[in-house]
Amino acid sequence: MTPDDESPTPPPSLPPGARPLTERVSKLRARFRSDFFSVVPEDLENYGKDWSGVLEPAPSAIAFPRSTLEVSDLLRACTELGLPVVPSGGRTGLSGGAVAARGEVVLSLEKMNRMGEVDLASFTLEVEAGAITEAVHEHAKKVRLTWPVDFASKGSSQVGGNLSTNAGGVRVIRYGLTRNWVLGLTVVTMDGEILRLNGALEKNNTGIDLRQVFIGSEGTLGVITEATLKLSPLPDDERTRVCLFAVPDFTSVLELFSRARTGPFLISAFETFSDPCLQEVVASGLRSPFTTRDAGAYVLLECEERDVESMEAWLGEVLSARHGEKELVLDAVMAQSSRERAEFWALREQIAEAILSRGETHQQDLSVPLARLGEFFAGIEPRYRSAYPDFSVFIFGHIGDGNLHIFIRKPDTLESAEFHRLCAESDIGLFELCEANQGSVSAEHGIGLLKKPALRYSRTPEELAYCRALKQVFDPRGLLNPGKIL
Ligand SMILES: Cc1cc2nc3c(=O)[nH]c(=O)nc-3n(C[C@H](O)[C@H](O)[C@H](O)COP(=O)(O)OP(=O)(O)OC[C@H]3O[C@@H](n4cnc5c(N)ncnc54)[C@H](O)[C@@H]3O)c2cc1C
């Protein structure tokens, strides 16, 4: 895959009289212990890329620091030698944010994955940034708590990556974004300065909150090395229900959503996917509980019920409801066991992986205010159907957050370059539609390299100028994650 951005970003500025990259990398390696770096070809390949598959990875070395102090030493040394650095988490990003394609040093947080004891009075947990998201869940679960940052890539993504992308996911409708679930951050700047921001304070009204500047900045301003996470009580398992609905079309999804909003339960996820998405996960080996072939879309609802009777009454109502000329719901199933719950969730969670693993794919991740979702969606599918009839289009997302993922598979008949040219062309209309509906061109996957050309549809030139000024403050030589976002 190639990035949409046709104009390559200029390399970061080097010190006057800078020596060739290989020489500077050798000098860097000589300053650290022998197992601090890897230059093994498989490591250079693996750690130089992310899930976006964008660009050929070509880092010069992979660094594996084991503490905040070591990160500080590394960044200071890289600054002295004028070496660009790419912070790297679980590399599950879908926008090329962790890609190192121009001889950068990759800073992997992988060896910094220690987790402390859960503080049961304050519901907090101190972790290093390389802790795997799912490992944090498992750790907190032992004391019936959770870190409610949850999505399909949680088995590989890291806390540092989640914070740097301000990740969303399947439970945003109930808990909000990652930003809401962190109290303190330790961040190292490119000149090796260690900033300890906010500690474990819930309340701290002492002016500008620098923590928030680093969250979501995709490793362009500083490297997050430690965090104090906020935890939440685990939802009541006995009362948790997972239901799947087969509905005629996307407008029925929205009608079902507005009925669920006022239903007798607390929604923890309201996800949707189109029929081609279901067919894709079924082709990858999962079983669909539905026999109907008339459904255009599906909904996964997870909620905590108040009581069985009111939940059943609500289900009875929506099952007999009509939406315009059609039935609102064509079929519905409620999971009867935890195994069935996991099976239903797998149908939703494995969509991205199933699509990405079965061919070259172009993807977008857009959001619009909920009130605009119907209009926005109505504009998407017909465009592809008329202008690009050969494209296989997969639409799924987090409806409660107004967030749709649109994945397009390359038809066999098209060469890769032509496919990406057509995608870039079709994206313009999509971004304009998004802009017209006051939406965002990247709901949760960040900007990285891939979404750079789209940024102007969601951020004004004035805002971008302030973002550039902020980058100058923290990284004046442009050595940290160069070419990403801005
Ligand atoms: C199957 C699948 C499903 C997904 N579903 C979702 C979803 O529902 N919601 C969602 O939000 N995302 C989703 N993603 C995207 C991705 O998993 C998230 O963006 C995740 O938060 C990235 O974490 P990571 O550790 O893999 O980060 P990486 O991909 O390694 O890095 C992401 C960015 O953060 C920077 N970075 C990483 N670690 C640090 C650090 N310690 N300090 C500073 N910068 C750092 C990198 O340089 C890069 O710019 C999905 C991805 C896949 C493959």
XYZ file of C-alpha atoms and ligand atoms in Angstrom:
539
model
C 0.000 0.000 0.000
C 1.216 3.544 -0.583
C 0.180 6.573 1.473
C -2.376 8.943 -0.016
C 0.139 11.732 0.473
C 1.869 12.175 -2.846
C 4.437 14.656 -1.530
C 7.027 12.980 0.682
C 7.773 14.810 3.915
C 11.276 16.336 3.913
C 13.739 14.582 6.223
C 14.259 16.221 9.624
C 16.967 18.850 9.896
C 20.435 17.530 10.761
C 23.131 19.317 12.743
C 25.647 21.303 10.681
C 28.326 19.019 9.275
C 26.210 15.946 10.062
C 27.822 12.593 9.293
C 26.110 9.866 7.238
C 23.276 8.045 8.979
C 25.095 4.718 9.310
C 28.039 6.390 11.026
C 25.774 8.204 13.471
C 23.823 5.025 14.221
C 27.119 3.210 14.945
C 28.084 5.996 17.344
C 24.698 5.722 19.035
C 24.979 1.954 19.453
C 28.454 2.301 20.922
C 27.038 4.422 23.769
C 24.678 1.696 25.037
C 24.985 -1.902 26.225
C 25.205 -4.548 23.528
C 21.622 -5.874 23.877
C 20.044 -2.384 23.868
C 19.575 -2.382 20.071
C 18.633 -4.923 17.461
C 19.602 -4.602 13.800
C 18.498 -8.123 12.905
C 16.703 -7.901 9.511
C 13.471 -9.546 10.796
C 13.323 -7.021 13.663
C 13.939 -4.107 11.295
C 11.084 -5.411 9.133
C 8.644 -6.087 12.004
C 9.275 -3.047 14.177
C 9.391 -0.668 11.207
C 5.746 -1.180 10.236
C 2.233 -1.146 11.657
C -1.090 -2.721 10.668
C -1.703 -0.095 7.984
C 0.909 -1.867 5.837
C 1.875 1.552 4.496
C 5.400 2.031 3.047
C 8.318 -0.401 3.135
C 9.823 -0.480 6.625
C 13.444 0.720 6.704
C 14.530 1.676 10.243
C 18.252 1.796 11.044
C 17.996 0.145 14.486
C 15.434 -0.906 17.086
C 16.065 0.280 20.656
C 14.672 -1.639 23.638
C 15.030 0.580 26.735
C 14.009 -0.896 30.083
C 13.300 2.268 32.105
C 12.303 5.922 31.810
C 15.924 6.873 32.499
C 17.094 4.738 29.589
C 14.494 6.369 27.309
C 15.825 9.733 28.422
C 19.453 8.716 27.702
C 18.448 7.391 24.288
C 16.500 10.494 23.232
C 19.253 12.823 24.446
C 21.850 10.843 22.484
C 19.660 10.817 19.345
C 19.249 14.589 19.596
C 22.997 15.069 19.900
C 23.591 12.875 16.861
C 20.652 14.296 14.874
C 18.936 10.917 14.614
C 15.167 10.746 14.027
C 13.172 8.491 16.384
C 9.854 6.678 15.961
C 8.086 5.651 19.210
C 6.603 2.193 18.807
C 3.877 0.433 20.816
C 2.034 -2.694 19.713
C 2.083 -1.444 16.086
C -1.653 -2.102 15.664
C -2.179 1.457 14.403
C -4.045 1.792 11.115
C -2.697 5.181 9.999
C 1.033 4.508 9.697
C 1.874 6.482 12.872
C 4.501 3.949 14.020
C 5.993 3.364 10.564
C 9.770 3.920 10.207
C 10.591 4.017 6.507
C 13.505 6.476 6.327
C 16.285 5.155 8.529
C 14.777 6.262 11.843
C 15.670 4.638 15.157
C 12.584 2.802 16.419
C 12.055 3.165 20.177
C 10.115 0.091 21.253
C 8.451 0.259 24.670
C 7.982 -3.512 24.638
C 10.413 -4.243 27.497
C 8.759 -1.608 29.700
C 5.615 -3.556 30.554
C 5.613 -3.690 34.365
C 2.342 -3.174 36.225
C 2.022 -2.193 39.892
C -0.543 -3.235 42.475
C -4.065 -1.930 41.999
C -4.819 0.774 44.581
C -8.174 -0.368 45.901
C -8.995 2.902 47.633
C -8.481 5.142 44.611
C -9.135 2.549 41.848
C -5.827 3.400 40.167
C -3.022 1.369 38.630
C 0.518 2.464 37.768
C 1.877 0.841 34.612
C 4.752 1.244 32.219
C 3.759 2.323 28.734
C 4.624 -1.025 27.123
C 1.982 -2.916 29.143
C -0.377 -4.721 26.762
C -3.962 -3.417 26.952
C -5.443 -6.879 27.544
C -2.846 -7.641 30.239
C -4.046 -4.513 32.073
C -7.631 -5.833 31.799
C -6.605 -9.225 33.208
C -4.603 -7.625 36.027
C -7.489 -5.357 37.085
C -10.054 -8.146 36.704
C -8.498 -10.024 39.629
C -9.922 -7.321 41.912
C -13.167 -6.961 39.917
C -12.056 -3.742 38.211
C -11.341 -2.883 34.593
C -9.589 -0.288 32.423
C -12.470 0.341 30.021
C -10.344 0.896 26.906
C -11.438 -1.991 24.745
C -11.194 -3.033 21.098
C -10.264 -5.926 18.852
C -6.513 -5.242 18.877
C -6.240 -5.204 22.688
C -4.164 -8.410 22.684
C -1.279 -6.549 20.984
C -1.791 -2.819 21.539
C 0.021 -1.108 24.418
C -1.059 1.479 26.964
C 1.432 3.997 25.481
C -0.053 3.469 22.008
C -3.614 3.748 23.361
C -2.781 7.039 25.080
C -0.840 8.417 22.123
C -3.799 7.750 19.823
C -6.435 8.597 22.464
C -7.997 5.318 21.374
C -11.747 4.826 21.112
C -13.248 1.382 20.754
C -16.392 -0.517 21.548
C -17.217 0.934 24.977
C -16.890 4.650 24.288
C -20.672 5.006 24.404
C -20.552 4.152 28.118
C -17.074 5.176 29.286
C -15.768 7.776 26.829
C -12.298 7.862 25.225
C -8.933 6.717 26.644
C -8.269 10.304 27.732
C -10.888 9.874 30.490
C -9.091 6.904 32.025
C -5.677 8.290 32.897
C -4.629 10.436 35.818
C -0.860 10.760 35.525
C 1.706 10.519 32.748
C 5.479 10.340 32.627
C 6.726 11.749 29.335
C 10.258 12.099 27.986
C 10.938 14.902 25.523
C 13.390 14.697 22.625
C 16.080 16.492 24.640
C 15.826 13.825 27.342
C 13.834 15.851 29.852
C 11.535 13.749 32.063
C 8.131 15.325 32.778
C 5.995 13.803 35.528
C 2.506 15.142 34.887
C -0.331 15.162 37.414
C 0.692 12.025 39.394
C -2.377 10.340 40.824
C -4.381 13.527 41.265
C -8.061 13.430 40.403
C -8.281 17.177 40.950
C -5.513 19.547 39.940
C -6.611 22.938 38.757
C -3.213 24.596 38.415
C -3.498 25.928 34.905
C -2.708 24.340 31.528
C -2.900 20.533 31.725
C 0.143 19.394 29.724
C -0.960 15.770 30.059
C -3.775 16.396 27.591
C -1.344 17.810 25.022
C 0.544 14.502 24.877
C -2.592 12.325 24.788
C -3.558 11.834 21.150
C -0.419 13.488 19.747
C 0.763 10.189 18.191
C 4.283 10.321 19.596
C 5.137 13.611 17.854
C 5.712 15.667 21.035
C 7.170 13.236 23.583
C 7.471 9.571 24.516
C 5.060 8.308 27.166
C 6.910 5.903 29.462
C 4.595 5.465 32.470
C 0.973 6.163 33.350
C -1.349 6.115 36.330
C -4.547 4.621 34.978
C -8.031 5.085 36.369
C -10.057 1.902 36.771
C -13.792 1.250 36.873
C -15.796 -1.530 38.561
C -16.375 -4.490 36.240
C -19.916 -4.483 34.864
C -22.276 -6.869 36.669
C -21.807 -10.119 34.764
C -25.174 -11.535 35.892
C -26.987 -8.567 34.364
C -24.923 -8.216 31.201
C -26.825 -9.121 28.038
C -25.469 -9.389 24.506
C -28.055 -9.361 21.698
C -27.629 -9.534 17.933
C -30.236 -8.049 15.615
C -30.640 -8.548 11.875
C -32.294 -5.462 10.352
C -33.308 -4.477 6.803
C -30.989 -1.506 6.364
C -28.978 1.218 8.012
C -31.951 3.480 8.730
C -33.367 0.636 10.844
C -30.075 0.569 12.769
C -30.584 4.214 13.695
C -34.223 3.637 14.672
C -33.180 0.678 16.840
C -30.490 2.842 18.409
C -32.910 5.576 19.403
C -35.222 2.930 20.928
C -32.260 1.371 22.803
C -31.244 4.780 24.135
C -34.497 4.996 26.061
C -34.601 1.244 26.852
C -34.706 -0.130 30.429
C -30.954 -0.840 30.585
C -27.518 0.759 30.512
C -25.915 0.460 27.054
C -22.234 -0.540 27.126
C -21.853 -1.115 23.374
C -24.002 -0.507 20.307
C -22.138 -1.704 17.243
C -23.231 -2.193 13.662
C -21.948 -3.974 10.561
C -23.205 -4.424 7.031
C -24.042 -7.807 5.470
C -20.754 -7.973 3.459
C -18.888 -7.691 6.815
C -20.840 -10.642 8.214
C -20.136 -12.684 5.075
C -16.434 -11.857 5.483
C -16.177 -13.181 9.063
C -18.282 -16.213 8.113
C -15.830 -16.900 5.264
C -13.021 -16.696 7.828
C -14.618 -19.564 9.781
C -17.118 -17.985 12.232
C -20.750 -19.089 12.462
C -23.656 -16.682 11.925
C -26.677 -17.305 14.171
C -29.017 -15.973 11.460
C -30.713 -17.786 8.602
C -32.365 -14.724 7.058
C -30.726 -13.511 3.832
C -32.746 -10.272 3.705
C -30.767 -8.323 6.295
C -28.739 -5.370 5.055
C -27.186 -4.665 8.448
C -26.703 -6.119 11.917
C -26.509 -4.659 15.396
C -24.663 -5.929 18.443
C -26.135 -4.506 21.635
C -24.414 -5.083 24.962
C -26.192 -3.730 28.017
C -26.682 -4.134 31.735
C -30.357 -4.879 32.304
C -32.370 -3.519 35.216
C -34.538 -6.622 35.463
C -35.424 -9.532 33.209
C -39.088 -8.551 32.746
C -38.439 -5.034 31.487
C -35.653 -6.258 29.171
C -37.992 -8.889 27.707
C -40.786 -6.353 27.321
C -38.444 -4.017 25.426
C -37.299 -6.862 23.170
C -40.935 -7.805 22.490
C -41.674 -4.193 21.503
C -38.802 -3.836 19.036
C -39.448 -7.276 17.542
C -43.015 -6.326 16.675
C -42.226 -2.723 15.642
C -42.394 -1.474 12.068
C -40.064 1.029 10.462
C -41.797 2.629 7.499
C -43.047 -0.146 5.235
C -40.813 -2.823 6.760
C -40.389 -4.704 9.995
C -37.827 -2.950 12.183
C -36.084 -6.200 13.151
C -35.949 -9.282 10.913
C -34.406 -11.599 13.482
C -32.805 -11.326 16.916
C -30.887 -13.561 19.298
C -29.763 -13.081 22.893
C -26.631 -14.873 24.107
C -27.503 -17.578 26.632
C -24.018 -18.256 27.966
C -20.668 -16.530 28.281
C -19.405 -18.716 25.418
C -22.236 -17.460 23.193
C -21.529 -13.873 24.245
C -17.918 -14.303 23.122
C -19.104 -15.845 19.838
C -21.399 -12.883 19.125
C -18.631 -10.428 19.966
C -16.214 -12.282 17.680
C -18.570 -11.610 14.732
C -18.054 -7.893 15.316
C -14.481 -7.818 16.574
C -12.958 -9.957 13.850
C -14.317 -7.888 10.968
C -11.268 -5.627 10.526
C -8.802 -8.482 10.798
C -10.821 -10.719 8.429
C -10.991 -7.996 5.768
C -7.365 -6.876 6.126
C -6.038 -10.428 5.975
C -7.878 -11.277 2.759
C -6.489 -8.731 0.335
C -5.237 -5.242 -0.274
C -7.530 -2.811 1.483
C -8.089 0.921 1.659
C -9.770 2.141 4.824
C -11.349 5.219 6.316
C -12.512 5.931 9.863
C -14.942 8.842 10.005
C -17.299 10.336 12.526
C -20.171 12.777 12.368
C -22.489 14.097 15.083
C -25.171 11.483 15.787
C -27.903 13.735 14.466
C -26.143 13.766 11.045
C -25.422 10.052 10.828
C -28.490 9.142 8.760
C -27.806 11.826 6.164
C -24.104 10.963 6.085
C -24.696 7.278 5.603
C -27.283 7.885 2.899
C -24.559 9.724 0.980
C -21.918 6.986 1.195
C -23.168 3.727 -0.288
C -24.867 5.090 -3.429
C -21.654 6.987 -4.307
C -19.592 3.829 -4.325
C -22.311 1.822 -6.047
C -22.577 4.244 -8.984
C -19.002 5.545 -9.323
C -17.003 2.456 -8.279
C -19.248 -0.571 -8.870
C -16.295 -3.012 -8.745
C -15.263 -2.021 -5.236
C -16.234 -4.352 -2.379
C -17.304 -1.915 0.334
C -17.459 -2.960 4.006
C -19.113 -0.619 6.489
C -19.081 -1.160 10.234
C -18.633 0.907 13.346
C -19.533 2.276 16.699
C -22.944 3.792 16.054
C -23.367 5.273 19.507
C -20.319 7.446 18.820
C -21.328 8.421 15.254
C -18.239 6.517 14.056
C -18.164 4.496 10.826
C -15.286 2.447 9.422
C -15.317 2.089 5.644
C -13.014 -0.580 4.225
C -12.635 -1.105 0.464
C -11.046 -4.234 -1.004
C -9.000 -4.017 -4.203
C -10.792 -5.801 -7.044
C -8.609 -8.465 -8.740
C -9.034 -6.640 -12.039
C -7.251 -3.479 -10.819
C -3.523 -2.902 -10.390
C -2.555 -1.728 -6.907
C -1.497 1.774 -8.023
C -4.722 2.316 -9.978
C -6.799 1.052 -7.043
C -5.160 3.542 -4.669
C -5.531 6.338 -7.204
C -9.268 5.637 -7.452
C -9.542 5.386 -3.658
C -7.796 8.734 -3.205
C -10.218 10.195 -5.786
C -13.267 8.718 -4.062
C -11.981 9.855 -0.663
C -12.246 13.495 -1.692
C -16.017 13.183 -2.060
C -16.185 11.276 1.213
C -14.219 13.948 3.092
C -16.379 16.693 1.571
C -19.484 14.832 2.707
C -17.934 14.443 6.156
C -17.042 18.145 6.294
C -20.543 19.125 5.160
C -21.898 17.084 8.079
C -19.463 18.698 10.573
C -17.608 15.436 11.007
C -14.038 14.257 11.585
C -11.857 12.547 8.962
C -10.301 10.400 11.667
C -12.599 9.328 14.465
C -10.176 7.109 16.367
C -7.304 5.844 14.209
C -5.324 9.094 14.249
C -3.618 10.875 11.360
C -0.167 9.257 11.167
C 1.013 9.267 7.562
C -2.091 8.004 5.812
C -4.619 10.624 6.840
C -2.423 13.691 6.428
C -4.040 14.884 3.176
C -7.445 14.673 4.863
C -6.572 16.773 7.905
C -7.612 20.048 6.295
C -11.229 18.838 6.035
C -11.460 18.719 9.840
C -8.971 21.294 11.174
C -8.682 24.953 10.194
C -5.378 26.502 9.004
C -5.312 28.535 12.234
C -5.607 25.413 14.386
C -2.879 23.669 12.375
C -0.584 26.673 12.782
C -0.940 26.419 16.587
C -0.259 22.656 16.393
C 2.951 23.364 14.428
C 3.972 25.965 16.996
C 3.468 23.361 19.747
C 5.640 20.885 17.849
C 8.358 23.577 17.699
C 8.209 23.948 21.489
C 8.748 20.268 22.281
C 10.779 19.127 19.274
C 12.305 22.146 17.473
C 14.502 20.002 15.220
C 11.635 17.771 14.145
C 13.402 14.556 15.170
C 10.505 12.856 16.993
C 8.207 10.811 14.742
C 9.075 13.049 11.783
C 6.505 13.544 9.060
C 3.579 12.271 11.162
C 0.345 14.289 11.517
C 1.720 17.677 10.402
C -8.126 -5.223 14.261
C -7.961 -3.818 14.757
C -9.013 -3.179 15.403
C -8.852 -1.876 15.898
N -9.911 -1.278 16.534
C -9.752 -0.043 17.050
C -10.845 0.586 17.737
O -11.933 0.051 17.853
N -10.621 1.820 18.253
C -9.405 2.463 18.131
O -9.250 3.570 18.636
N -8.390 1.895 17.459
C -8.521 0.672 16.929
N -7.486 0.097 16.238
C -6.241 0.877 16.046
C -5.145 0.660 17.123
O -5.259 -0.616 17.723
C -5.180 1.746 18.198
O -4.898 2.997 17.603
C -4.198 1.509 19.357
O -4.441 2.457 20.377
C -2.729 1.608 18.932
O -1.913 1.126 19.987
P -0.470 0.504 19.675
O 0.205 0.218 20.964
O -0.582 -0.621 18.734
O 0.227 1.757 18.994
P 1.168 1.838 17.707
O 0.433 1.416 16.490
O 2.457 1.168 17.996
O 1.420 3.412 17.659
C 0.373 4.312 17.416
C 0.932 5.747 17.493
O 1.328 6.036 18.833
C 2.732 6.312 18.912
N 3.210 5.670 20.142
C 3.140 4.366 20.494
N 3.607 4.196 21.745
C 3.978 5.416 22.195
C 4.526 5.903 23.419
N 4.773 5.089 24.448
N 4.786 7.232 23.531
C 4.539 8.090 22.501
N 4.024 7.675 21.329
C 3.729 6.356 21.176
C 3.334 5.750 17.638
O 4.500 6.462 17.241
C 2.181 5.946 16.657
O 2.180 7.264 16.161
C -7.613 -1.194 15.724
C -6.559 -1.837 15.064
C -6.722 -3.125 14.587
C -5.558 -3.781 13.905
